[in-house]
XYZ file of C-alpha atoms in Angstrom:
773
model
C 14.580 9.391 -23.395
C 14.614 10.408 -27.064
C 12.631 8.657 -29.800
C 15.849 7.198 -31.255
C 16.907 5.816 -27.875
C 13.468 4.282 -27.377
C 13.597 2.573 -30.811
C 17.083 1.254 -30.043
C 15.847 -0.208 -26.752
C 12.829 -1.870 -28.403
C 15.022 -3.295 -31.162
C 17.389 -4.827 -28.613
C 14.438 -6.378 -26.811
C 13.002 -7.869 -30.020
C 16.429 -9.245 -30.996
C 16.712 -10.895 -27.602
C 13.227 -12.382 -28.014
C 13.757 -13.827 -31.495
C 17.183 -15.276 -30.715
C 15.615 -17.925 -28.493
C 12.502 -18.607 -30.550
C 13.846 -21.888 -32.017
C 15.039 -23.442 -28.731
C 13.045 -25.749 -26.488
C 10.930 -24.264 -23.731
C 9.759 -25.900 -20.506
C 7.122 -24.422 -18.254
C 4.579 -25.374 -15.628
C 3.580 -24.795 -12.024
C 4.964 -25.957 -8.689
C 2.313 -27.011 -6.170
C 1.992 -28.306 -2.640
C 0.884 -31.889 -3.343
C -1.474 -32.109 -0.359
C -3.286 -28.760 -0.620
C -2.795 -27.756 -4.259
C -1.448 -24.347 -3.187
C 1.111 -22.840 -5.627
C 4.646 -22.489 -4.228
C 6.201 -19.141 -5.055
C 9.971 -18.544 -5.324
C 10.748 -22.244 -5.763
C 14.009 -22.962 -7.589
C 13.378 -25.045 -10.727
C 16.288 -26.820 -12.425
C 16.824 -29.234 -15.314
C 19.303 -32.010 -14.544
C 22.126 -31.911 -17.080
C 21.552 -28.310 -18.173
C 22.772 -25.043 -16.707
C 19.361 -23.385 -16.951
C 17.429 -22.548 -13.815
C 14.669 -20.203 -12.753
C 12.257 -19.266 -9.965
C 8.489 -19.528 -9.743
C 6.375 -16.377 -9.458
C 3.526 -15.646 -7.043
C 1.267 -18.051 -8.957
C 3.847 -20.850 -8.792
C 4.542 -20.473 -12.532
C 7.980 -21.198 -13.966
C 9.357 -21.007 -17.504
C 12.730 -22.171 -18.837
C 13.712 -21.114 -22.365
C 16.705 -21.732 -24.612
C 16.980 -25.394 -23.540
C 18.809 -28.102 -25.462
C 16.751 -30.891 -27.008
C 16.783 -34.386 -25.514
C 15.649 -36.404 -22.507
C 16.200 -34.806 -19.117
C 14.753 -34.580 -15.626
C 13.231 -31.459 -14.062
C 12.966 -30.851 -10.338
C 12.190 -28.071 -7.854
C 13.899 -27.107 -4.619
C 11.852 -25.612 -1.784
C 13.087 -25.748 1.794
C 10.536 -27.680 3.825
C 9.577 -29.923 0.886
C 11.011 -33.085 -0.617
C 12.622 -33.176 -4.063
C 10.914 -35.120 -6.858
C 12.413 -35.653 -10.340
C 10.107 -35.623 -13.374
C 11.350 -37.105 -16.696
C 10.809 -34.820 -19.716
C 11.489 -34.952 -23.443
C 12.488 -31.622 -24.976
C 12.115 -31.048 -28.701
C 13.466 -28.137 -30.713
C 10.971 -25.308 -31.197
C 8.355 -26.926 -28.935
C 6.862 -25.952 -25.594
C 6.737 -28.742 -23.010
C 4.476 -28.435 -19.964
C 5.333 -30.206 -16.720
C 3.735 -29.411 -13.345
C 5.674 -30.333 -10.213
C 4.012 -31.566 -7.005
C 6.000 -31.572 -3.765
C 5.305 -33.208 -0.399
C 5.921 -31.241 2.757
C 8.739 -32.581 4.950
C 7.594 -32.809 8.571
C 11.073 -32.859 10.153
C 13.664 -30.229 9.211
C 17.282 -30.159 10.296
C 18.550 -27.194 12.296
C 17.231 -23.806 11.317
C 16.212 -24.722 7.747
C 13.400 -22.499 6.475
C 12.089 -20.811 3.376
C 13.619 -17.344 3.002
C 11.565 -15.859 0.180
C 12.935 -12.386 0.753
C 16.544 -13.545 0.386
C 15.684 -15.154 -2.954
C 13.896 -11.989 -4.086
C 16.884 -9.828 -3.188
C 19.277 -11.874 -5.332
C 16.996 -12.412 -8.344
C 15.045 -9.134 -8.708
C 15.909 -5.441 -8.576
C 13.828 -5.119 -5.363
C 14.747 -1.478 -4.796
C 12.439 0.559 -2.567
C 10.356 -2.593 -2.421
C 9.144 -4.462 0.658
C 7.308 -7.780 0.468
C 5.036 -8.443 3.450
C 3.959 -11.999 4.227
C 1.009 -13.074 6.444
C 3.528 -14.471 8.946
C 5.176 -11.057 9.374
C 1.816 -9.472 10.210
C 1.603 -11.702 13.294
C 5.052 -10.689 14.550
C 4.098 -7.169 15.596
C 1.870 -6.151 18.533
C -1.477 -5.017 17.207
C -4.402 -3.090 18.625
C -6.939 -5.613 19.891
C -4.493 -8.458 19.284
C -5.719 -9.271 15.776
C -3.043 -8.634 13.073
C -3.780 -5.821 10.641
C -1.948 -4.581 7.565
C -2.105 -0.874 8.426
C -0.256 -1.444 11.686
C 2.579 -3.254 9.922
C 2.841 -0.614 7.192
C 3.717 1.910 9.904
C 7.076 0.216 10.613
C 8.296 0.229 6.988
C 11.185 2.475 5.822
C 10.102 6.003 4.911
C 6.528 5.570 6.164
C 5.072 8.238 8.461
C 1.817 7.688 10.340
C 0.018 10.872 11.362
C -2.032 9.668 14.341
C -4.315 7.134 16.000
C -7.536 8.908 15.033
C -8.005 9.809 11.394
C -4.364 8.939 10.830
C -3.076 8.423 7.316
C 0.072 6.943 5.815
C 2.612 9.215 4.131
C 5.233 7.341 2.126
C 8.557 9.041 1.451
C 7.107 12.516 1.167
C 3.922 11.577 -0.662
C 0.467 12.313 0.759
C -2.188 9.524 0.882
C -3.785 10.529 -2.444
C -0.381 10.012 -4.100
C -0.272 6.362 -3.017
C -2.228 3.792 -5.042
C -3.614 0.798 -3.126
C -4.508 -2.216 -5.270
C -6.564 -5.251 -4.266
C -6.078 -8.056 -6.800
C -5.563 -5.393 -9.476
C -8.444 -3.098 -8.474
C -7.922 0.380 -6.983
C -9.194 0.736 -3.392
C -9.866 4.418 -2.799
C -10.012 4.370 1.007
C -8.171 1.339 2.439
C -8.010 2.578 6.051
C -10.761 3.155 8.586
C -11.285 6.471 10.348
C -9.730 5.442 13.631
C -6.500 4.898 11.695
C -5.655 1.638 13.468
C -7.417 -0.766 11.117
C -7.452 -1.395 7.379
C -10.295 -2.846 5.304
C -8.219 -5.986 4.629
C -8.542 -9.187 6.644
C -4.989 -10.360 7.337
C -6.094 -14.016 7.221
C -7.009 -13.815 3.530
C -3.840 -12.064 2.382
C -1.371 -13.937 0.195
C 1.222 -11.193 -0.170
C 1.612 -7.416 -0.027
C 4.225 -5.578 -2.103
C 5.011 -1.977 -1.126
C 6.901 0.167 -3.654
C 7.922 3.388 -1.900
C 9.796 5.022 -4.816
C 11.124 4.327 -8.289
C 8.546 1.649 -9.151
C 8.552 -0.006 -12.581
C 6.485 0.816 -15.676
C 4.032 -1.930 -14.731
C 2.510 0.474 -12.193
C 1.257 4.017 -12.714
C -1.445 6.559 -12.039
C 0.222 7.815 -8.837
C 3.234 10.049 -8.205
C 4.581 8.611 -4.946
C 4.025 4.938 -4.024
C 2.188 1.675 -4.731
C 0.725 -0.868 -2.294
C -0.185 -4.065 -4.174
C -2.349 -6.429 -2.084
C -2.963 -9.995 -3.287
C -5.489 -12.309 -1.619
C -5.228 -16.075 -1.374
C -7.689 -18.702 -2.575
C -9.999 -20.605 -0.287
C -9.036 -24.048 0.990
C -9.188 -26.479 -1.945
C -9.279 -29.688 0.133
C -11.653 -29.265 3.090
C -13.855 -26.830 4.990
C -11.961 -24.485 7.287
C -12.523 -21.239 9.131
C -11.755 -18.881 11.988
C -13.701 -16.998 14.633
C -12.167 -14.100 16.565
C -13.396 -11.676 19.230
C -11.699 -8.816 21.116
C -12.788 -5.469 22.626
C -12.261 -3.665 19.303
C -13.491 -6.068 16.632
C -14.928 -9.479 15.894
C -14.467 -11.635 12.818
C -15.803 -14.735 11.085
C -13.988 -16.451 8.214
C -15.196 -19.506 6.288
C -13.559 -21.255 3.336
C -13.670 -24.548 1.499
C -13.777 -26.389 -1.827
C -16.560 -26.166 -4.399
C -14.767 -28.906 -6.327
C -12.109 -30.713 -4.301
C -8.505 -30.550 -5.399
C -6.962 -33.621 -7.054
C -3.529 -33.814 -8.598
C -3.511 -32.947 -12.320
C -7.199 -32.007 -12.221
C -9.107 -28.751 -11.964
C -10.518 -27.431 -8.690
C -12.570 -24.561 -7.292
C -12.996 -22.978 -3.882
C -14.556 -20.098 -1.953
C -13.587 -17.836 0.929
C -15.807 -15.429 2.894
C -14.598 -12.993 5.548
C -16.654 -10.591 7.661
C -15.316 -8.363 10.421
C -16.873 -5.478 12.290
C -15.893 -3.010 14.981
C -18.103 -2.028 17.890
C -15.630 0.264 19.621
C -18.315 2.927 20.064
C -20.202 0.387 22.229
C -17.316 -1.216 24.127
C -15.179 1.875 24.825
C -17.495 3.203 27.573
C -17.161 -0.210 29.257
C -13.479 -1.052 28.837
C -11.914 2.367 28.147
C -14.028 4.844 30.092
C -10.803 6.520 31.291
C -10.167 7.933 27.806
C -10.954 11.590 28.569
C -9.097 13.605 25.968
C -10.706 11.900 23.022
C -13.932 10.100 22.279
C -13.926 6.706 20.574
C -17.152 6.918 18.524
C -15.877 4.613 15.781
C -17.506 1.621 14.118
C -17.022 -0.193 10.821
C -17.751 -3.405 8.942
C -15.835 -5.214 6.176
C -17.185 -8.018 3.978
C -15.071 -9.819 1.391
C -15.850 -12.934 -0.627
C -13.902 -14.703 -3.364
C -14.522 -17.600 -5.752
C -11.544 -19.326 -7.406
C -11.646 -21.657 -10.411
C -8.371 -23.399 -11.279
C -7.714 -25.602 -14.313
C -5.309 -28.533 -14.498
C -3.079 -26.523 -16.878
C -2.605 -23.719 -14.336
C -5.004 -21.215 -15.879
C -7.501 -19.696 -13.465
C -10.398 -17.304 -12.967
C -10.963 -15.571 -9.633
C -14.048 -13.497 -8.832
C -14.465 -11.267 -5.789
C -16.916 -8.909 -4.104
C -16.407 -6.497 -1.212
C -18.458 -4.123 0.897
C -16.677 -1.795 3.345
C -18.434 0.701 5.653
C -17.226 3.195 8.239
C -19.048 5.476 10.709
C -17.779 8.147 13.105
C -20.275 10.065 15.201
C -19.040 12.810 17.506
C -22.253 13.497 19.371
C -23.593 17.022 18.960
C -20.799 18.210 16.665
C -20.114 16.234 13.497
C -20.391 12.788 11.935
C -18.703 11.034 9.048
C -19.782 7.960 7.169
C -18.407 6.324 4.074
C -19.119 3.181 2.129
C -17.228 1.335 -0.584
C -18.613 -1.496 -2.696
C -17.070 -3.330 -5.597
C -16.780 -6.523 -7.585
C -14.395 -7.850 -10.187
C -12.091 -10.612 -11.187
C -8.636 -11.603 -12.384
C -7.551 -14.372 -14.693
C -4.476 -16.191 -15.981
C -4.277 -17.958 -19.341
C -1.443 -20.346 -20.188
C -1.897 -21.232 -23.890
C -0.287 -24.573 -24.687
C 1.357 -23.551 -27.973
C 2.015 -19.888 -27.271
C 5.172 -18.432 -25.749
C 3.077 -15.739 -24.050
C 1.362 -16.043 -20.693
C -1.664 -13.776 -20.437
C -3.129 -12.285 -17.272
C -5.741 -9.619 -16.726
C -8.318 -8.085 -14.422
C -11.648 -6.280 -14.528
C -13.472 -4.455 -11.751
C -16.165 -1.936 -10.816
C -16.319 0.031 -7.566
C -18.363 2.777 -5.910
C -17.140 4.945 -3.016
C -19.139 7.669 -1.222
C -18.451 9.765 1.866
C -20.564 12.330 3.718
C -19.846 14.691 6.577
C -22.724 16.181 8.610
C -22.039 19.096 10.931
C -24.198 20.965 13.394
C -25.320 24.318 11.920
C -23.308 23.736 8.762
C -23.838 22.525 5.205
C -23.059 18.822 4.553
C -19.908 17.892 2.656
C -20.141 15.059 0.132
C -17.821 13.255 -2.251
C -18.068 10.166 -4.404
C -16.139 8.279 -7.029
C -17.360 5.311 -9.036
C -16.197 3.572 -12.163
C -14.432 0.632 -13.712
C -10.954 -0.480 -14.610
C -9.653 -3.369 -16.680
C -6.259 -4.481 -17.866
C -4.568 -7.113 -19.998
C -0.902 -8.129 -19.669
C 1.384 -10.402 -21.694
C 4.544 -12.021 -20.332
C 7.225 -13.492 -22.595
C 9.896 -15.528 -20.763
C 13.463 -15.313 -22.040
C 16.701 -17.113 -21.306
C 18.587 -16.760 -18.007
C 15.537 -15.622 -15.972
C 14.973 -12.619 -18.248
C 11.457 -11.706 -19.341
C 9.466 -9.155 -21.284
C 6.118 -7.916 -19.987
C 3.773 -5.512 -21.725
C 0.148 -4.567 -21.283
C -2.646 -2.048 -21.408
C -5.270 -0.679 -19.012
C -8.489 1.325 -19.252
C -9.729 3.273 -16.254
C -13.007 5.208 -16.286
C -14.612 6.934 -13.320
C -16.949 9.714 -12.278
C -16.290 12.123 -9.421
C -19.001 13.962 -7.471
C -17.825 16.542 -4.974
C -19.221 19.395 -2.893
C -17.589 21.189 0.052
C -17.259 24.669 1.547
C -13.870 26.075 2.504
C -13.027 28.078 5.623
C -14.303 31.251 3.957
C -17.642 29.475 3.278
C -16.981 29.455 -0.464
C -18.516 26.516 -2.336
C -16.245 24.175 -4.287
C -18.008 21.586 -6.479
C -17.229 19.097 -9.220
C -19.213 16.622 -11.341
C -16.904 15.127 -13.943
C -16.386 11.953 -15.979
C -12.827 10.834 -16.615
C -11.150 8.246 -18.820
C -7.537 7.099 -18.627
C -5.804 4.900 -21.231
C -2.497 3.256 -20.395
C 0.122 1.146 -22.145
C 3.432 -0.117 -20.800
C 6.403 -2.317 -21.611
C 8.855 -3.642 -19.042
C 11.978 -5.654 -19.847
C 13.771 -7.591 -17.100
C 17.245 -8.605 -18.272
C 19.471 -10.848 -16.130
C 23.165 -11.120 -17.076
C 24.971 -14.153 -15.653
C 23.178 -13.777 -12.305
C 25.360 -10.728 -11.601
C 23.520 -7.832 -13.186
C 19.764 -7.175 -13.359
C 18.636 -4.434 -15.717
C 14.965 -3.425 -15.874
C 14.151 -0.609 -18.312
C 10.529 0.263 -18.978
C 8.269 2.799 -20.599
C 4.711 3.827 -19.755
C 2.235 6.041 -21.595
C -0.646 7.569 -19.611
C -3.368 9.251 -21.648
C -5.719 11.398 -19.543
C -8.528 11.864 -22.058
C -10.681 14.223 -19.989
C -7.677 16.415 -19.183
C -6.454 16.447 -22.765
C -2.960 15.529 -21.538
C -0.596 12.626 -22.248
C 2.294 11.636 -20.022
C 5.356 9.791 -21.403
C 7.121 8.048 -18.541
C 10.477 6.261 -18.968
C 11.514 4.121 -15.991
C 14.695 2.251 -15.110
C 15.658 -0.114 -12.288
C 18.912 -2.025 -11.894
C 20.914 -4.133 -9.485
C 24.571 -5.167 -9.478
C 25.537 -8.218 -7.440
C 29.023 -7.187 -6.331
C 29.500 -10.354 -4.272
C 27.398 -13.057 -2.674
C 26.692 -10.688 0.199
C 26.847 -7.181 -1.254
C 24.512 -5.704 -3.869
C 24.116 -2.204 -5.313
C 20.768 -1.011 -6.682
C 19.264 2.118 -8.227
C 16.056 3.291 -9.879
C 14.447 6.361 -11.376
C 11.614 7.529 -13.562
C 8.806 9.931 -14.363
C 5.316 9.588 -12.839
C 1.900 11.232 -13.166
C -1.639 11.100 -11.824
C -5.049 12.686 -12.237
C -6.841 12.398 -8.883
C -6.416 14.898 -6.088
C -7.710 14.831 -2.554
C -10.639 16.801 -1.195
C -8.425 17.456 1.824
C -5.628 19.973 1.619
C -2.104 18.883 2.529
C -2.282 21.700 5.097
C -5.051 19.955 7.062
C -3.637 18.321 10.201
C -6.750 16.297 11.044
C -9.441 15.606 8.475
C -11.664 12.513 8.414
C -13.366 13.681 5.231
C -11.519 11.673 2.561
C -12.941 12.677 -0.820
C -11.665 12.745 -4.395
C -11.591 15.084 -7.378
C -10.463 14.718 -10.955
C -7.849 17.138 -12.271
C -9.717 20.484 -12.312
C -9.876 23.174 -14.986
C -9.767 26.085 -12.542
C -6.018 26.071 -11.952
C -3.970 29.268 -11.640
C -1.884 30.294 -14.628
C 1.409 30.280 -12.732
C 3.066 28.776 -9.693
C 5.617 31.447 -8.831
C 7.159 32.410 -12.179
C 6.558 28.968 -13.707
C 3.671 28.747 -16.181
C 1.122 25.937 -15.626
C 0.818 24.127 -18.981
C -1.216 21.016 -18.063
C -3.659 19.665 -15.468
C -1.742 16.549 -14.427
C 0.146 16.062 -11.200
C 3.704 14.945 -11.918
C 6.884 13.849 -10.182
C 10.400 12.564 -10.791
C 12.039 9.871 -8.632
C 15.626 8.835 -8.090
C 16.723 6.266 -5.531
C 19.879 4.238 -4.846
C 21.379 2.076 -2.160
C 23.077 -1.097 -0.972
C 22.051 -4.467 0.467
C 24.451 -6.458 2.613
C 23.867 -9.935 4.019
C 25.578 -9.975 7.414
C 25.054 -13.730 7.689
C 22.462 -16.259 6.448
C 19.819 -14.946 8.874
C 20.336 -11.173 8.879
C 20.860 -8.328 6.436
C 21.219 -4.540 6.239
C 19.571 -2.328 3.628
C 20.526 1.337 3.064
C 18.663 3.523 0.571
C 18.640 7.208 -0.273
C 15.896 8.827 -2.327
C 14.652 12.088 -3.806
C 11.192 12.873 -5.179
C 10.738 16.064 -7.144
C 7.014 16.872 -7.256
C 7.039 19.100 -10.326
C 3.300 19.832 -10.151
C 0.834 19.124 -7.330
C -2.764 20.351 -7.135
C -4.490 21.184 -3.855
C -7.723 22.638 -2.510
C -7.286 26.393 -2.063
C -7.802 27.176 1.621
C -7.041 30.876 1.020
C -9.947 31.555 -1.378
C -12.142 34.465 -0.250
C -13.535 35.775 -3.566
C -15.662 34.217 -6.276
C -13.810 33.707 -9.539
C -15.869 36.063 -11.748
C -15.525 39.392 -13.551
C -16.367 41.352 -10.432
C -13.204 40.127 -8.707
C -11.013 39.691 -11.788
C -8.544 42.203 -10.373
C -7.924 40.086 -7.283
C -4.900 37.738 -7.122
C -5.576 34.215 -8.377
C -4.649 32.624 -5.053
C -7.566 34.513 -3.440
C -10.227 33.480 -5.992
C -9.249 30.155 -7.575
C -10.735 26.933 -6.167
C -7.390 25.174 -6.445
C -3.718 25.983 -6.106
C -0.741 24.495 -7.903
C 2.353 23.690 -5.887
C 5.770 22.178 -6.399
C 7.527 20.074 -3.817
C 10.676 18.217 -2.886
C 11.088 15.184 -0.646
C 14.417 13.566 0.087
C 15.957 11.365 2.739
C 17.429 7.983 3.531
C 16.552 4.781 5.414
C 18.669 2.226 7.262
C 17.008 -1.155 7.835
C 18.330 -4.146 9.773
C 16.521 -7.470 9.766
C 17.284 -10.720 11.597
C 15.142 -13.837 11.407
C 15.706 -17.295 12.839
C 13.325 -20.073 13.768
C 12.567 -18.398 17.116
C 13.652 -14.761 16.858
C 12.597 -11.941 14.559
C 14.140 -8.445 14.745
C 13.247 -5.499 12.491
C 14.870 -2.107 13.052
C 14.428 0.970 10.856
C 15.757 4.523 11.012
C 14.326 7.006 8.489
C 15.297 10.586 7.756
C 12.812 12.578 5.667
C 12.738 16.206 4.552
C 9.579 17.406 2.794
C 8.803 20.909 1.526
C 6.204 22.542 -0.720
C 6.124 25.816 -2.665
C 2.729 27.332 -3.529
C 3.991 30.321 -5.526
C 4.022 32.583 -2.487
C 5.773 30.695 0.281
C 7.851 27.598 0.906
C 6.525 25.536 3.785
C 6.785 22.097 5.402
C 3.530 20.097 5.209
C 2.161 18.756 8.474
C 3.549 15.233 7.833
C 7.195 16.367 7.566
C 8.629 14.125 10.280
C 12.406 14.418 10.075
C 13.410 11.441 12.236
C 11.518 8.178 12.630
C 12.661 4.998 14.406
C 10.878 1.646 14.597
C 12.073 -1.394 16.535
C 10.132 -4.664 16.255
C 11.010 -7.951 17.956
C 9.222 -11.276 18.112
C 10.348 -14.300 20.109
C 8.777 -17.779 20.097
C 9.435 -20.010 23.088
C 8.086 -22.873 25.189
C 7.127 -26.379 24.137
C 6.448 -26.527 20.388
C 7.008 -22.747 20.364
C 3.454 -22.278 21.621
C 4.263 -18.907 23.226
C 5.185 -15.799 21.263
C 6.144 -12.415 22.708
C 6.039 -9.347 20.433
C 7.258 -5.795 20.987
C 7.239 -2.593 18.959
C 8.711 0.777 19.900
C 8.240 3.846 17.733
C 9.995 7.201 18.066
C 9.320 10.200 15.856
C 10.343 13.831 15.859
C 7.589 16.434 16.084
C 5.300 17.375 13.231
C 5.169 20.980 11.975
C 2.283 23.197 13.089
C 1.276 26.848 12.780
C 1.956 28.933 15.877
C -0.601 31.293 17.401
C 0.369 34.964 17.482
C -2.673 36.151 19.347
C -6.458 36.609 19.354
C -8.715 39.455 18.333
C -12.377 40.353 17.896
C -13.337 40.262 14.226
C -16.075 42.714 13.126
C -17.433 42.053 9.626
C -19.603 45.233 9.536
C -22.494 43.183 8.270
C -24.868 46.108 9.050
C -22.892 48.485 6.852
C -20.389 51.261 7.414
C -22.636 53.035 9.941
C -22.477 50.102 12.389
C -21.288 51.228 15.865
C -18.142 49.173 16.403
C -17.886 50.343 20.026
C -20.993 48.368 21.020
C -21.057 45.600 18.370
C -19.942 42.080 19.253
C -17.556 40.430 16.832
C -16.311 36.873 16.398
C -13.439 35.473 18.435
C -10.641 35.052 15.868
C -7.163 33.538 15.959
C -4.193 35.429 14.520
C -1.805 32.844 13.063
C 1.933 32.939 12.519
C 3.504 31.865 9.206
C 2.424 28.419 8.030
C 3.926 25.460 9.939
C 6.858 27.288 11.501
C 6.490 25.500 14.843
C 7.187 21.891 15.830
C 5.134 19.650 18.103
C 6.854 17.610 20.866
C 8.545 14.328 20.018
C 6.373 11.210 19.766
C 7.185 7.781 21.167
C 5.127 4.701 22.052
C 5.673 1.112 23.178
C 3.306 -1.725 22.247
C 3.541 -5.293 23.559
C 1.687 -8.572 23.173
C 1.901 -12.182 24.353
C 0.318 -15.024 22.375
C -0.447 -18.576 23.520
C -1.449 -21.225 20.978
C -3.248 -24.416 22.033
C -3.291 -27.060 19.289
C -6.040 -29.676 19.252
C -5.230 -31.384 15.962
C -2.290 -31.566 13.553
C -2.091 -32.752 9.948
C 1.379 -33.277 8.426
C 2.818 -31.580 11.503
C 0.824 -28.411 10.745
C -1.824 -27.114 13.218
C -5.310 -27.756 11.829
C -7.541 -27.061 14.852
C -6.230 -24.613 17.428
C -7.023 -21.652 19.671
C -5.016 -18.474 20.126
C -5.111 -16.184 23.155
C -3.424 -12.798 22.692
C -2.972 -10.351 25.553
C -1.783 -6.990 24.233
C -1.356 -3.389 25.260
C -0.904 -0.291 23.106
C 1.069 2.636 24.546
C 2.311 0.508 27.441
C 3.941 3.324 29.451
C 0.976 5.634 28.729
C 2.944 8.324 26.918
C 0.902 11.546 26.521
C 1.568 12.104 22.818
C -0.114 15.228 21.509
C -2.820 14.847 18.848
C -3.687 18.523 18.361
C -4.260 21.690 20.373
C -7.680 23.363 20.457
C -6.700 27.025 20.311
C -10.146 28.409 21.111
C -10.778 26.360 24.254
C -7.042 26.321 24.976
C -7.060 22.560 25.470
C -4.507 19.958 24.523
C -5.940 16.771 22.977
C -3.689 13.714 23.157
C -3.377 10.538 21.148
C -4.828 7.366 22.626
C -3.610 6.364 26.116
C -2.733 2.817 27.188
C -5.267 0.382 25.701
C -5.003 -3.184 27.021
C -6.993 -5.922 25.315
C -7.507 -9.685 25.136
C -8.160 -11.468 21.856
C -9.481 -15.029 21.531
C -9.707 -16.936 18.257
C -10.493 -20.472 17.152
C -9.305 -21.860 13.830
C -10.396 -25.119 12.245
């Protein structure tokens, strides 16, 4: 985008803004009258005017360009009654009117709230999946307790590398290329070492938005994907909680009001969640048959949140977390990491201003250490702060302008040794400054156009990234919609693990290093950032009111990617200045290409839920010497999820998930030989000396592992002791589940030296019991 084009775009936006400045504006929040919870994606209309809009995740709505006079405003939410509120609109004034709705206990037929259907027809929603707490319960989970990481595995374009130390790879991007946000704060390691559990308690989640490609200018700092996790407030009306126990984990959750909710008055609440895993203690008892792999895993997760809500809709939310993880392979190696942080987010709704202001502030500290027998420890840490301030200006016909800024400062500490026993260290402070503008334009409910622009200033690198973005959707008919997106992306951080590592529990971080090679192939390296370009397009089709098909194709061009240099054998000094850079630099620069497509079918009724995904992915990297497929290049991936509720009051629920994936790349073995290093000098007698047993490898990742497939199942029984407004208030849940039901021997890795195959986890049955009140 040229400077002239950018100025033209900004001028059009400002003209659109000022053209409605003298009309009436109506705004407010839509709440559940009994609990005070905001109702997102409610349809808000003014009787007698054509204007209409939807509430956001905070329940906020804004209608602009309204005619003056006396009218009535109302909101439509399936499952709630409709209440009309009289309003008087005056030219050039902002009128505030909150709407409180009562839940309807008896619904006709299959009536339900379909938030996703509303999102699809009112937002660009390309390469975007919204996950609700209800969906997390509709998939079989390890131990029976729902967990976000297990649901992420069934999303389009997502590849999961394994049960132990597994990581998520999203449409060709490695884990370090995916930013995970918790209420606006970056979480550096959101998944525990066993790979089956995340640090998030599913019972405190409000929503999770996953952007797998082509995300808007509102997000940045990563070159592949965004996972935006939002937590809910504590109960504003009464004390509540949950206790859960299963062979893998246990959990305690407690929530309640600090100041009880009353209509049109302020309130405050708290929520505390603690869960821990004792698998290293229970596995010898319940899973002693696991022979190919130990289960020496344990972790603990603490999260607490305070929420203060005003009568006008403004709020302040404060949170604190402490996550810990320990893996101890007796006699060989151990890993432990800890992550601690605190912060807050706020929303300001000024009475006389057309802007709504939101922001966040946070500090976090993450450290990991690996201890090995007869080897030097490996350590990594990252700590720092981030804060941001955003402004939203609502326009006519559901259009809006959002702009903001963010400051991110952190320090990285890092020390490892590569395979050639060469030390790689870093101790660096980094500052990032960001500004963005995003314009969402809706034309007659048929065309949604979302241009944006983001500036990322990496102060410590001395580089600035200018990143135009665009997203659009054309509603061809009531059922069929076309969508597309594209943009430029950048990031600073790189992983302490190379993309060539198949299994690595050491998850550390580095800032963009100075010691990069001068060229990648014949292309000169001119900056220290990692960069990419995205393009994605596809169709949505509503088969009927309860099912839809989504087809998307994508391409990600990773124009510069930095990695740890696993080939380094010389120190980078004058003595070895004549050696090639790839043999003496700490880091390598690569380029890459990822492309593919996904086909998703979803069906949801009152009793049945079906989710089916086929993904094709093709990922390659070029390091200046060779083109290779990284170890997560899974070409074909299929996920089938079903959930069926039955019995009296739908108290039984059966869930099933089947996953099929083609084999990962791996490096073949050509042979073995005895390696003599002549440590005693050239006169050493090689005929009697004993060398090291050494593997001779083939070219990188030319082989393919066997196909992977696994079936998980669960059966849940709910016993309700008390209901309020036809909603369970006190109840117990019993979940019997089994992972890898037909005990498929999926390969994890092959130990070449001992010539032993190590498999993924075998069948793991479990029983989970929980009590909620």
